[in-house]
Coordinates of C-alpha atoms and ligand atoms in Angstrom, one line a residue:
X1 CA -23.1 24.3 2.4
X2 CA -23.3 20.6 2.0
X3 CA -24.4 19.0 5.4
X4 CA -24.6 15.1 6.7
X5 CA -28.6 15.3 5.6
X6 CA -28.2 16.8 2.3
X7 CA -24.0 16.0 0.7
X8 CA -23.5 17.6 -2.1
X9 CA -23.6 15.4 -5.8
X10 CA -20.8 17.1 -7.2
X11 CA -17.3 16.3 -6.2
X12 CA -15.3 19.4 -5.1
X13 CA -13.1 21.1 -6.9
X14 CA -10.4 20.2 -5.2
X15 CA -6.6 18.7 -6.2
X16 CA -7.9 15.0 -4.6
X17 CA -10.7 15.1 -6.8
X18 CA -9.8 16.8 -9.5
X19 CA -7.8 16.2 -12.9
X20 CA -6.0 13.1 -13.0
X21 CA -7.5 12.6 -9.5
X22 CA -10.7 12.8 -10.4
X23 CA -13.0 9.8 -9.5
X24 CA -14.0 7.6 -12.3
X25 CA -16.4 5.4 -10.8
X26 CA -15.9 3.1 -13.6
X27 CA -16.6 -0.9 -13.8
X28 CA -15.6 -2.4 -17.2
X29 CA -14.3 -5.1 -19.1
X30 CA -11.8 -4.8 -22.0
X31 CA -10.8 -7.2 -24.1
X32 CA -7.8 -7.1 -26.4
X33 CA -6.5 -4.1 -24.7
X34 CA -4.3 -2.0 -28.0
X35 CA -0.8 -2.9 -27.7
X36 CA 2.0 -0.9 -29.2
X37 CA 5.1 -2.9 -29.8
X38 CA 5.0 -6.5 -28.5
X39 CA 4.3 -8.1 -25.3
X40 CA 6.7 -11.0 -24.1
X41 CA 5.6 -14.0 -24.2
X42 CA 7.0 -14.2 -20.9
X43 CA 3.9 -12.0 -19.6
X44 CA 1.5 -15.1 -18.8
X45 CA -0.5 -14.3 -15.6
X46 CA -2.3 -11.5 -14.1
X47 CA -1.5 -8.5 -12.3
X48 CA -4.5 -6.8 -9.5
X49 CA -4.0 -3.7 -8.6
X50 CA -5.7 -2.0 -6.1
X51 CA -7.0 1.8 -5.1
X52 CA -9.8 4.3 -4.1
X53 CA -12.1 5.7 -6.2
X54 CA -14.8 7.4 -4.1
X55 CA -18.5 6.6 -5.2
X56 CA -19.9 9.4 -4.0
X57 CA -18.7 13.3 -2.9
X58 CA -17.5 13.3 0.7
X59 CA -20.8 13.8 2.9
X60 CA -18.9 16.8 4.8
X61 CA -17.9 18.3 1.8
X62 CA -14.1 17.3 1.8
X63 CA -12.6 14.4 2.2
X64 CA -8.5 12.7 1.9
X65 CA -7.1 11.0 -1.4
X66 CA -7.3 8.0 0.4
X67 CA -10.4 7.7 1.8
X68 CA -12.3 6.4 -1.9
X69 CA -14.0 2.8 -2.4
X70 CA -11.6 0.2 -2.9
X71 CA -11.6 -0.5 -6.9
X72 CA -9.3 -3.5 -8.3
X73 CA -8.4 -4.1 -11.2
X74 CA -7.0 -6.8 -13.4
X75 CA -4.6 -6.9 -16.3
X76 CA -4.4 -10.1 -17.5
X77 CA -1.9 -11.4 -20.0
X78 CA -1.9 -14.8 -22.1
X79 CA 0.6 -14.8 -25.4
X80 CA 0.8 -11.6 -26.7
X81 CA -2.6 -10.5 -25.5
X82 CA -3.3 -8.4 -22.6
X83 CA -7.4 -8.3 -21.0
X84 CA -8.7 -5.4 -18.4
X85 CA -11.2 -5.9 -15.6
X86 CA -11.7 -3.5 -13.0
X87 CA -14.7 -3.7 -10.3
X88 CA -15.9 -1.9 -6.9
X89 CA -15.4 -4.0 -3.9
X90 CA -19.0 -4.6 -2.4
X91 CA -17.6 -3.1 1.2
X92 CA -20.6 -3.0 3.4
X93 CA -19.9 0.6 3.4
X94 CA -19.8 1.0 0.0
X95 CA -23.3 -1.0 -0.5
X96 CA -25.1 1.2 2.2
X97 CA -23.9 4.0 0.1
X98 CA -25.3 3.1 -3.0
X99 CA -28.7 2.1 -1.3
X100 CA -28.7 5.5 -0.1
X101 CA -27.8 7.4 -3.6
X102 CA -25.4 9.1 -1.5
X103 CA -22.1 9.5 0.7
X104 CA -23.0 8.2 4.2
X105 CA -19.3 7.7 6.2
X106 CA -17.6 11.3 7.0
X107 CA -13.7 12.0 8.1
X108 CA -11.2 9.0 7.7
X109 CA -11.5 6.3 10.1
X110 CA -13.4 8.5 12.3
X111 CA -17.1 6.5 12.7
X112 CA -18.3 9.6 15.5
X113 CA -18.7 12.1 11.8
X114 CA -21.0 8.8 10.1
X115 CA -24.5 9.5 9.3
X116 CA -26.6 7.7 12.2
X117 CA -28.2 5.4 9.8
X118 CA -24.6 3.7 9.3
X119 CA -23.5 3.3 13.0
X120 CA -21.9 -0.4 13.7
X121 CA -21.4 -1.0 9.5
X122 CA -17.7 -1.8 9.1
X123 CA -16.5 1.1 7.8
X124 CA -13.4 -0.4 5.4
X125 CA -13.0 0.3 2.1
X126 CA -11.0 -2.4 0.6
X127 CA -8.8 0.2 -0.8
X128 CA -5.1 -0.5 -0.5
X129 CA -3.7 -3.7 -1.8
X130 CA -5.1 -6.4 -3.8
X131 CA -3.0 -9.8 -2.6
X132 CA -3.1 -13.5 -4.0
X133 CA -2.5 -15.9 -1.4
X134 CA -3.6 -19.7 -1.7
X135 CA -5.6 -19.0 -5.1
X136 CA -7.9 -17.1 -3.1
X137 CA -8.0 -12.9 -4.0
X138 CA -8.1 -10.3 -1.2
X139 CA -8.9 -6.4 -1.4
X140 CA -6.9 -5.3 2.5
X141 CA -7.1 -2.5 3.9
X142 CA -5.6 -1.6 7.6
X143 CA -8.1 -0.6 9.7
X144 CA -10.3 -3.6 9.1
X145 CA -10.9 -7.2 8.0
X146 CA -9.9 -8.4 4.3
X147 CA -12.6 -8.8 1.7
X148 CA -12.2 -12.0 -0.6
X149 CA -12.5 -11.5 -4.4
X150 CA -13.0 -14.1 -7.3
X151 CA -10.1 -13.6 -9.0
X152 CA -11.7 -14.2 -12.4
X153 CA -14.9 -12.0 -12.0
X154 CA -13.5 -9.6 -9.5
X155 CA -16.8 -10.3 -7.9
X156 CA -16.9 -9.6 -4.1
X157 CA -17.1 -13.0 -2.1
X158 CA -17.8 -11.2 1.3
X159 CA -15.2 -10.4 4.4
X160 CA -12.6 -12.8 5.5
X161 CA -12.1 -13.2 9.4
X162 CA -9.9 -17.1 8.1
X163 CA -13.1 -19.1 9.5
X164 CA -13.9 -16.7 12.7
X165 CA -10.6 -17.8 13.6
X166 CA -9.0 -13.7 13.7
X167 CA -9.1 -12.2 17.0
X168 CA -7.9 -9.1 15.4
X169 CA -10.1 -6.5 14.0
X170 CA -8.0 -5.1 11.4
X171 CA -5.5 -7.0 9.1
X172 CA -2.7 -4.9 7.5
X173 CA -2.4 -3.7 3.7
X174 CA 1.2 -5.0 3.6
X175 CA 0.9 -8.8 3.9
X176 CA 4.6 -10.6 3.6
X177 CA 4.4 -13.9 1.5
X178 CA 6.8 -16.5 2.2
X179 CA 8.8 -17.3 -0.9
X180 CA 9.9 -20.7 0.8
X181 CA 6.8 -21.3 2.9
X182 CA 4.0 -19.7 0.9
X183 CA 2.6 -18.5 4.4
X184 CA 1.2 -14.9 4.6
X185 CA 2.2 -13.3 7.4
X186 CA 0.6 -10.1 8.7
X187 CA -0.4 -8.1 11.6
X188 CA -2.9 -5.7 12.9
X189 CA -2.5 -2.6 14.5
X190 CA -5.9 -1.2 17.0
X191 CA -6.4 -4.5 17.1
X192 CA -9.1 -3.9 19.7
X193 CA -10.5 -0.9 18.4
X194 CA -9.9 2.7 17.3
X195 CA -6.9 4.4 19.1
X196 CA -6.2 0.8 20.9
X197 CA -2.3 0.0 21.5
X198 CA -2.9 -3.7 20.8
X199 CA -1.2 -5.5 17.7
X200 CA -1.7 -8.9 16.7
X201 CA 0.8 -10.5 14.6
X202 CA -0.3 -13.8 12.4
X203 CA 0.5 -16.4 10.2
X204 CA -1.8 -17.7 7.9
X205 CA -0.6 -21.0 6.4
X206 CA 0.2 -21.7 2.2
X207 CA -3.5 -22.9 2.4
X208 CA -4.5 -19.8 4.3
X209 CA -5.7 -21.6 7.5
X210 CA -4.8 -19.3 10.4
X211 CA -2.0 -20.7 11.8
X212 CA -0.4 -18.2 14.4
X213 CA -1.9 -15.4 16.5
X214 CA -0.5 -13.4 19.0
X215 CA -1.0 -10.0 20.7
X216 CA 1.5 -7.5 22.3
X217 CA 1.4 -3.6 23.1
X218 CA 2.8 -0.9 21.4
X219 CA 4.5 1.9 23.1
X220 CA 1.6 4.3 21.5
X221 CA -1.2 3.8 19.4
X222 CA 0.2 4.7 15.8
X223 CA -0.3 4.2 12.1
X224 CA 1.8 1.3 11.7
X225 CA 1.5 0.9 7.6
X226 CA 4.1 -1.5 7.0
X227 CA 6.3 -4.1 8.8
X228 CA 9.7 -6.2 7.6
X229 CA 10.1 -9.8 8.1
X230 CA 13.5 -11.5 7.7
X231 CA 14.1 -15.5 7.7
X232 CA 14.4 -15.3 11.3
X233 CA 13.2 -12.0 12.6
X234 CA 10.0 -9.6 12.4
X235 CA 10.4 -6.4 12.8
X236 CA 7.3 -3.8 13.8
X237 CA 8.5 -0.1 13.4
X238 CA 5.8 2.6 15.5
X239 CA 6.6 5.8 14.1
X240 CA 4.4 9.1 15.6
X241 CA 1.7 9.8 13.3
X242 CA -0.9 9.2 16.7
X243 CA -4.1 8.6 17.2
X244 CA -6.4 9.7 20.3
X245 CA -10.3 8.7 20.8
X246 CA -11.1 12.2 22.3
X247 CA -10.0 13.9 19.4
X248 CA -12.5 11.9 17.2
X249 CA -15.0 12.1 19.4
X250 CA -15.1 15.8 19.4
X251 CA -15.1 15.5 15.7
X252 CA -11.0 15.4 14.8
X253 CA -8.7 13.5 12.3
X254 CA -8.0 9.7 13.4
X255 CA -4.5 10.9 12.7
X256 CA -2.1 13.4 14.1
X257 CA 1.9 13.8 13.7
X258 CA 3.8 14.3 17.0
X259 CA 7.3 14.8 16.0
X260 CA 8.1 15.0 20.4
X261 CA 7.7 11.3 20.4
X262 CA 10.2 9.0 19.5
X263 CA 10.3 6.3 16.7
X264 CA 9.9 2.5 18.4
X265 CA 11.7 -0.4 16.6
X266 CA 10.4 -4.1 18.0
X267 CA 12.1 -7.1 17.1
X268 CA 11.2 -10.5 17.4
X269 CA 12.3 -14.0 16.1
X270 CA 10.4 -16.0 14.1
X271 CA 10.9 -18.7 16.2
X272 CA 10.0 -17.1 19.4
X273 CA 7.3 -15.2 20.6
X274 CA 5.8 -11.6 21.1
X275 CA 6.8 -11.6 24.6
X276 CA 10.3 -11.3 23.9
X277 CA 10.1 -8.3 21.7
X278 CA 13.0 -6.2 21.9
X279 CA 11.7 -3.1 21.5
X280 CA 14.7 0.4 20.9
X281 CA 14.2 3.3 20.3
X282 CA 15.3 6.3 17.9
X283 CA 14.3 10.2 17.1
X284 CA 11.0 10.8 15.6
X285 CA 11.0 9.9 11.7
X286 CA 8.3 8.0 9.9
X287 CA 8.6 5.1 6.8
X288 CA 5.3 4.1 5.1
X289 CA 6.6 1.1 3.0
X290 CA 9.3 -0.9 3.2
X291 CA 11.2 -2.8 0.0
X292 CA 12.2 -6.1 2.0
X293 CA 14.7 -6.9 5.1
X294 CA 17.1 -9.8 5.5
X295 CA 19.4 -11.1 8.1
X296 CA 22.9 -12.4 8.1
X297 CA 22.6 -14.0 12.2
X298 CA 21.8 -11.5 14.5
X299 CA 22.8 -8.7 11.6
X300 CA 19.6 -7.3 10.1
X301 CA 18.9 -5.0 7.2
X302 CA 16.0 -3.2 6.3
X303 CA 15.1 -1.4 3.3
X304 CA 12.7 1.1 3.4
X305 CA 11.4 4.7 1.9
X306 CA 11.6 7.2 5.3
X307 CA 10.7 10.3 5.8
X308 CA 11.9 13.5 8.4
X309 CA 8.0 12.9 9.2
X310 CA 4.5 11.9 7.6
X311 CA 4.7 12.7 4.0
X312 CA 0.9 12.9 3.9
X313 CA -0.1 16.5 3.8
X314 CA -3.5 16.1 5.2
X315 CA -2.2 14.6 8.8
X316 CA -1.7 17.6 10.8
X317 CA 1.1 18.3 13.3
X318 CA 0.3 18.5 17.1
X319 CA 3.0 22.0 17.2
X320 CA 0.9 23.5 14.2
X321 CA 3.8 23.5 12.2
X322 CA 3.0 23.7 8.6
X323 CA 3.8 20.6 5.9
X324 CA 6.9 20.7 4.0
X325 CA 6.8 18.6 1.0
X326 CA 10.5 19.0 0.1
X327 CA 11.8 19.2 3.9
X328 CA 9.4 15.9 4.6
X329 CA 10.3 13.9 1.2
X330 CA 10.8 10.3 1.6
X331 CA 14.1 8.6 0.7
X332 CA 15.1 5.0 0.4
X333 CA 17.3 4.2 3.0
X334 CA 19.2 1.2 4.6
X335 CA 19.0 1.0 7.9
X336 CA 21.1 -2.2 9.7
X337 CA 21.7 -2.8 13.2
X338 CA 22.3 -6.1 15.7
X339 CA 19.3 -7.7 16.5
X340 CA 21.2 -8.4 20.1
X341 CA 22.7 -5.2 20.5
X342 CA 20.2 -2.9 18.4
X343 CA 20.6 0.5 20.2
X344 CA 24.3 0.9 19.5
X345 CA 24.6 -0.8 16.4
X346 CA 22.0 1.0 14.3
X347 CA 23.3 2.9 10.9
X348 CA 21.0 4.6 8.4
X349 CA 22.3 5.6 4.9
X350 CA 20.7 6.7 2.1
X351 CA 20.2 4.3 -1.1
X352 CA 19.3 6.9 -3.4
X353 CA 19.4 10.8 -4.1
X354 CA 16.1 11.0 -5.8
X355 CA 13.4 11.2 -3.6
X356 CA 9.9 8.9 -4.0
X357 CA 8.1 5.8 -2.7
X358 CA 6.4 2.7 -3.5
X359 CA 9.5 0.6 -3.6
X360 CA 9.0 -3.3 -4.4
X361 CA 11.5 -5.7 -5.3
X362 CA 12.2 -9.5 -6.9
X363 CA 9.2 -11.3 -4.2
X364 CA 11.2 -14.5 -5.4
X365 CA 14.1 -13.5 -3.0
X366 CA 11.5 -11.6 -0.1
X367 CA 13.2 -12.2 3.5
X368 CA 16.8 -12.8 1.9
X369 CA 19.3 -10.6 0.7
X370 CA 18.0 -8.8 -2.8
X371 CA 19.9 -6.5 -5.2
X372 CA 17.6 -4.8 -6.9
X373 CA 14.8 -2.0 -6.1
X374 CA 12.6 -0.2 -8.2
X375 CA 10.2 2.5 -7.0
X376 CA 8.7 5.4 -8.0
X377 CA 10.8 8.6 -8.0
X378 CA 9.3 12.2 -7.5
X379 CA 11.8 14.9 -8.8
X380 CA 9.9 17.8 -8.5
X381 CA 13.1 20.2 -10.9
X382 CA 11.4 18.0 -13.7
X383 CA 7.7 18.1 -13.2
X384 CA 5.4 19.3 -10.6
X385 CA 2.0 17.1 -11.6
X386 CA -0.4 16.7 -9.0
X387 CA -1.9 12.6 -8.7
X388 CA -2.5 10.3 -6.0
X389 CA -2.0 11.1 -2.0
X390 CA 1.5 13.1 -1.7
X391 CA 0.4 15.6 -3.4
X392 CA 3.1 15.6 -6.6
X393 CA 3.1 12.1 -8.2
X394 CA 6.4 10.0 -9.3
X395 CA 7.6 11.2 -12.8
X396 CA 10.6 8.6 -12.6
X397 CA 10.7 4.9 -12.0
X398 CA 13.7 4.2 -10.4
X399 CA 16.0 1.2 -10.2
X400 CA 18.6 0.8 -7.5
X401 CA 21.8 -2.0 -7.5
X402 CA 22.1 -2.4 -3.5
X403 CA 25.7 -3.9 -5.0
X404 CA 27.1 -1.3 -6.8
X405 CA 25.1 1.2 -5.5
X406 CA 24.1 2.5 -9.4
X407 CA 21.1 4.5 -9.5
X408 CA 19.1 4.5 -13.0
X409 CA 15.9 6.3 -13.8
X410 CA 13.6 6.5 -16.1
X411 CA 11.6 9.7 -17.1
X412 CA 9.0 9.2 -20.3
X413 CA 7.9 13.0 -20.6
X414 CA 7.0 16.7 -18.9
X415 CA 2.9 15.2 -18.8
X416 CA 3.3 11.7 -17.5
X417 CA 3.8 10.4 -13.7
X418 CA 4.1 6.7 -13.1
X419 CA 1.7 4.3 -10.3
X420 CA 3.5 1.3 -8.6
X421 CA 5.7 -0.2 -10.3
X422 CA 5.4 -4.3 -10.2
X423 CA 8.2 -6.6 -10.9
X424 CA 7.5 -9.8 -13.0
X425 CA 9.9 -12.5 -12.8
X426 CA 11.7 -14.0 -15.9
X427 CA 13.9 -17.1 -15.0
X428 CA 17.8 -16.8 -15.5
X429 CA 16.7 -12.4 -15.9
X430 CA 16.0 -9.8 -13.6
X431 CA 12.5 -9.6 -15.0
X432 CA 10.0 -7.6 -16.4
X433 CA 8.6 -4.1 -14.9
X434 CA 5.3 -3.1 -15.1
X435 CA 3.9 0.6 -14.6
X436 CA 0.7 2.2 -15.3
X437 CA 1.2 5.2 -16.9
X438 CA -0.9 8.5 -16.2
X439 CA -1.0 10.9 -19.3
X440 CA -1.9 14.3 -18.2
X441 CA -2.1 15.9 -21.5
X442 CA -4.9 13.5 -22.8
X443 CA -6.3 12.0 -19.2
X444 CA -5.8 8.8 -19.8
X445 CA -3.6 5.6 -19.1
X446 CA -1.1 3.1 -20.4
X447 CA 1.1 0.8 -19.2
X448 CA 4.8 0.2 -19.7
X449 CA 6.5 -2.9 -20.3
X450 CA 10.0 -2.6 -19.4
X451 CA 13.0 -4.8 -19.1
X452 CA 13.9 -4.5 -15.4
X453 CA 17.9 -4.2 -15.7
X454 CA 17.7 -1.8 -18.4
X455 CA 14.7 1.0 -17.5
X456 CA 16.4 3.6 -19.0
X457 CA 16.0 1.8 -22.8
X458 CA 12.2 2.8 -22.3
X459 CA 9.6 0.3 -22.7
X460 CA 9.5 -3.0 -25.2
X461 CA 5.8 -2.3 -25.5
X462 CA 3.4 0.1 -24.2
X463 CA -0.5 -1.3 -23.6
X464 CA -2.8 2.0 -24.6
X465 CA -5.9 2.0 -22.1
X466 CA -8.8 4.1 -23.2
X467 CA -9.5 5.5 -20.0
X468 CA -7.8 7.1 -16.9
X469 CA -7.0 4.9 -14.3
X470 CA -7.0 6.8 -10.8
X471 CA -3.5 6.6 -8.8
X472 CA -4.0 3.3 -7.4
X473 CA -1.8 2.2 -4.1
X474 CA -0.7 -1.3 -4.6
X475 CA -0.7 -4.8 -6.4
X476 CA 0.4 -8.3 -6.8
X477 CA 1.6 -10.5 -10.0
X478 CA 0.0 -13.9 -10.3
X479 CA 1.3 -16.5 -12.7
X480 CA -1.1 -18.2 -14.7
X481 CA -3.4 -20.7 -12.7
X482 CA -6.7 -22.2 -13.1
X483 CA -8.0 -19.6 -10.8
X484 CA -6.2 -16.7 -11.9
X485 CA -6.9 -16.7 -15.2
Ligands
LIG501 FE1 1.0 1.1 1.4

């Protein structure tokens, strides 16, 4: 049995590491990446992506999908051409892992499992979101600080605590860019520490100075993944997937679902402060990613993908009750309701019959009313194929009109599931969509290049990778600068 002195060197066989999900532990560079079909020459820029890929097999002999080393990527496009880049993020954890030969950090954001020798080492992996802000390239991940990236090399600068300026200890995977400001606004959750109710909630300028920091309590301490920020209003949502320190202590998960507690909306203005939250509340439900929120005055509308509870199946439930994947699947839903009179206002409808996740949208319009959304769509009548943390992966993209309500999918074959889809804009169009394509049949990738009102004509070009990319979480598009590309 593998043991915290002696881990195993071969990954289990297990769904999260096996098949499309198996680790690839690869850094590479390829140039002049095959092309079938032609790319627009609207497609100047790059586009980071970022996921886990564990280095090593889990010390304890198991581990979550989520738990790997933070790999980013880069595909970057200049007419017609399209590069590839991918790197580790030097994490300190991942560096006292490779000095070791070996796995060294044991359950998720639990540091009382680590190996003794790695006691007080930051234990993030970098593994959720690669995010552009003021030139500068970020790996975040939620439960600790941001590492900076060159976005050329994809060489790891080091952590970024914005000049020892952040109070916070952790800084949230799900940063909000200001179309009309370029500030990045963004909040941690266990500010203070593990299992701590404090969040911060910051604003880092469009030349990434830290600008705004202020703390407030949450009703409970909770995985808060995502958050929605209108023109005027900010909106924290603490849904009951829990944490408590004596459970990991005596060895437990960080996380836990407790479907008795209710769901706890806070809102805020922009303009004002943390003390005047406005917190209501609703039954227990849970919503890892939102697709954007606006306000018309005091009216606010938020998009988001939500769940009858966590849609991860490795967070347990406090009344035993077993997971559900098709009882617990995440739909995109509208919720609006009165920021003055929230309780009695609210109204939830669903946007879409087909079930998935990972919506993004036009980042042009972020904060104001949008139209469109794409995300990823898991059908499982079509295709049960097991990648990335659900379980069952996304074999649709999906594109929703908020204004006509259409629905439009996409669905390429029985052996393919899609990542993230990422939305390039194209002025005077609805843009171009990106998605990395997992091939099941011959393990490995491609990417599809799609025109964004019209998904269902298939892709303009496809870009063949020679390799499998492992189901990464999320990216960014980043026009062509000096320091991008
Ligand atoms: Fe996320």
């Amino acid at each position: 049995m593998p043991n915290d002195s002696s881990p195993s060197r071969q990954f289990p066989p297990l769904p999260q590491f096996s098949g499309m999900n198996a680790p690839s532990r690869i850094e590479c560079h390829i140039q002049d990446l095959e092309v079938v079909g032609e790319l627009p020459q609207a497609l100047q820029g790059s586009w980071y992506r970022c996921g886990p890929d564990p280095q090593y097999p889990p010390m304890l002999g198991d581990d979550i999908y989520i738990n790997g080393d933070g790999a980013v990527s880069a595909f970057r496009f200049a007419d017609g051409r399209v590069d590839f880049t991918m790197r580790y993020v030097r994490t300190q954890r991942f560096e006292a892992e490779r000095a070791a030969h070996r796995s060294l950090f044991g359950l998720y954001r639990n540091p009382y499992t680590d190996h003794a020798s790695v006691r007080g080492l930051d234990r993030g992996t970098a593994n959720t979101t690669a995010f552009v802000h003021a030139g500068r390239l970020f790996a975040l991940k939620e439960d600790s600080l941001p590492y900076e990236l060159d976005p050329v090399t994809l060489e790891t600068k080091g952590r970024h605590d914005f000049d020892g300026k952040l109070r916070s200890r952790t800084v949230t995977a799900h940063p909000k860019r200001d179309p009309e400001t370029d500030e990045w606004l963004f909040f941690g959750y266990e500010a203070a520490g593990d299992a701590s109710k404090d969040v911060a909630f910051c604003v880092a300028d469009k030349h990434g100075a830290l600008v705004r920091e202020e703390w407030f309590e949450a009703p409970y301490a909770a995985m808060q993944h995502d958050f929605a920020v209108t023109r005027d209003y900010v909106i924290f949502s603490v849904f009951p997937t829990v944490c408590d320190l004596d459970r990991m202590k005596a060895g437990g998960t960080h996380w836990m679902w407790d479907g008795a507690l209710d769901t706890w909306i806070g809102v805020m203005r922009r303009d004002g402060s943390a003390k005047d939250m406005r917190w209501f509340r609703r039954p227990a439900c849970y919503s890892y990613h939102v697709a954007n929120a606006f306000n018309t005055g005091s009216q606010i509308t938020v998009d988001l993908c939500v769940s009858a509870r966590n849609v991860f199946p490795y967070v347990p439930a406090r009344d035993g009750s077993a997971h559900d994947p098709e009882a617990n699947a995440p739909y995109l839903t509208r919720w609006c309701f009165d920021a003055d009179n929230p309780e009695s206002s609210f109204n939830s409808r669903v946007l879409s019959p087909i079930p998935g996740e990972l919506p993004r949208i036009d980042e042009r319009v972020s904060m104001q009313p949008h139209r469109f959304i794409y995300y990823g769509g898991i059908d499982p009548r079509k295709s049960q194929l097991v990648t990335g943390p659900i379980g069952l992966g996304s074999n649709h993209l999906v594109r929703v009109d908020t204004q006509t309500g259409g629905v439009t999918s996409l669905f390429l074959s029985d052996t393919t599931t899609f990542q993230e889809p990422q939305l390039v804009p194209v002025p005077g169009a609805e843009g171009l969509l990106l998605a990395v394509v997992d091939h099941h049949d011959t393990g490995l990738a491609s990417v599809v290049v799609l025109n964004a009102a019209d998904i269902t004509a298939g892709p303009i070009a496809q870009i063949k990778l020679p390799i499998r990319l492992r189901d990464s979480f999320h990216g960014d598009w980043a026009p062509s600068t000096p320091q991008t590309i």
